[in-house]
XYZ file of C-alpha atoms in Angstrom:
92
model
C -4.537 -5.333 -20.642
C -1.449 -4.167 -22.491
C 0.786 -1.802 -20.563
C 0.188 1.737 -21.672
C 3.539 3.052 -20.471
C 6.947 1.592 -19.695
C 6.277 1.965 -15.963
C 3.244 -0.344 -16.195
C 5.079 -3.617 -16.485
C 3.080 -5.791 -14.080
C -0.209 -7.523 -14.708
C -3.482 -5.911 -13.756
C -4.253 -6.683 -10.101
C -7.556 -8.372 -10.962
C -5.958 -10.632 -13.568
C -3.165 -11.517 -11.162
C -5.710 -12.262 -8.416
C -7.670 -14.596 -10.693
C -4.484 -16.406 -11.666
C -3.508 -16.654 -7.997
C -6.946 -18.019 -7.136
C -6.482 -20.724 -9.760
C -3.168 -21.614 -8.152
C -4.720 -21.675 -4.668
C -7.532 -23.965 -5.798
C -5.159 -26.466 -7.452
C -4.388 -27.950 -4.040
C -7.331 -29.177 -1.948
C -5.642 -28.557 1.425
C -4.649 -25.037 0.400
C -8.139 -24.409 -1.013
C -9.751 -25.543 2.242
C -7.403 -23.306 4.259
C -8.238 -20.383 1.945
C -11.988 -20.858 2.387
C -11.624 -21.295 6.128
C -9.441 -18.232 6.648
C -11.394 -15.929 4.340
C -14.832 -17.085 5.462
C -15.852 -17.510 1.837
C -17.812 -20.500 0.610
C -17.604 -21.927 -2.918
C -20.859 -20.263 -4.034
C -19.824 -16.818 -2.760
C -16.422 -17.259 -4.331
C -17.893 -18.147 -7.722
C -20.354 -15.257 -7.567
C -17.630 -12.840 -6.517
C -15.009 -13.500 -9.174
C -15.490 -9.977 -10.503
C -15.757 -8.402 -7.048
C -12.692 -6.422 -5.966
C -13.214 -7.358 -2.302
C -13.235 -11.079 -3.106
C -10.148 -10.731 -5.293
C -8.538 -8.693 -2.523
C -9.198 -11.557 -0.103
C -7.349 -13.879 -2.481
C -4.318 -11.640 -2.531
C -4.434 -10.943 1.202
C -4.465 -14.707 1.821
C -1.202 -15.019 -0.118
C 0.397 -11.901 1.332
C -0.206 -13.202 4.857
C 1.514 -16.569 4.303
C 5.003 -16.209 2.882
C 5.509 -19.855 1.812
C 2.368 -19.704 -0.353
C 3.291 -16.230 -1.593
C 6.687 -17.448 -2.790
C 5.344 -20.652 -4.376
C 2.517 -18.792 -6.114
C 4.879 -16.135 -7.445
C 7.113 -18.849 -8.859
C 4.173 -20.701 -10.413
C 2.825 -17.513 -12.015
C 6.274 -16.291 -13.097
C 5.932 -13.015 -11.213
C 7.748 -11.600 -8.218
C 6.354 -11.814 -4.700
C 6.437 -8.017 -4.712
C 4.058 -7.964 -7.678
C 1.614 -10.140 -5.762
C 1.863 -7.934 -2.673
C 1.471 -4.846 -4.852
C -1.671 -6.318 -6.389
C -3.005 -7.028 -2.895
C -2.398 -3.410 -1.906
C -3.991 -2.137 -5.106
C -7.111 -4.253 -4.577
C -7.371 -3.119 -0.946
C -7.775 0.536 -2.010
């Protein structure tokens, strides 16, 4: 979605969460840790890609582990604060 005002400079939380999920799943150890900590299984994850609670779990996973948060932010060319903001937005 294109920003509709100058104050809307960050990506939509859902889009950011999907990009973050892609980053999480690139590494098998990180993906296994994600599934273990969130309690999600691959089928539920696939079915829930449009579900705000599933996307919120993705962002919460990152927000709760600073090393992953920082690496993901770098990989996605966003700030860690944008990722945390998306997590907060999805938790509403």
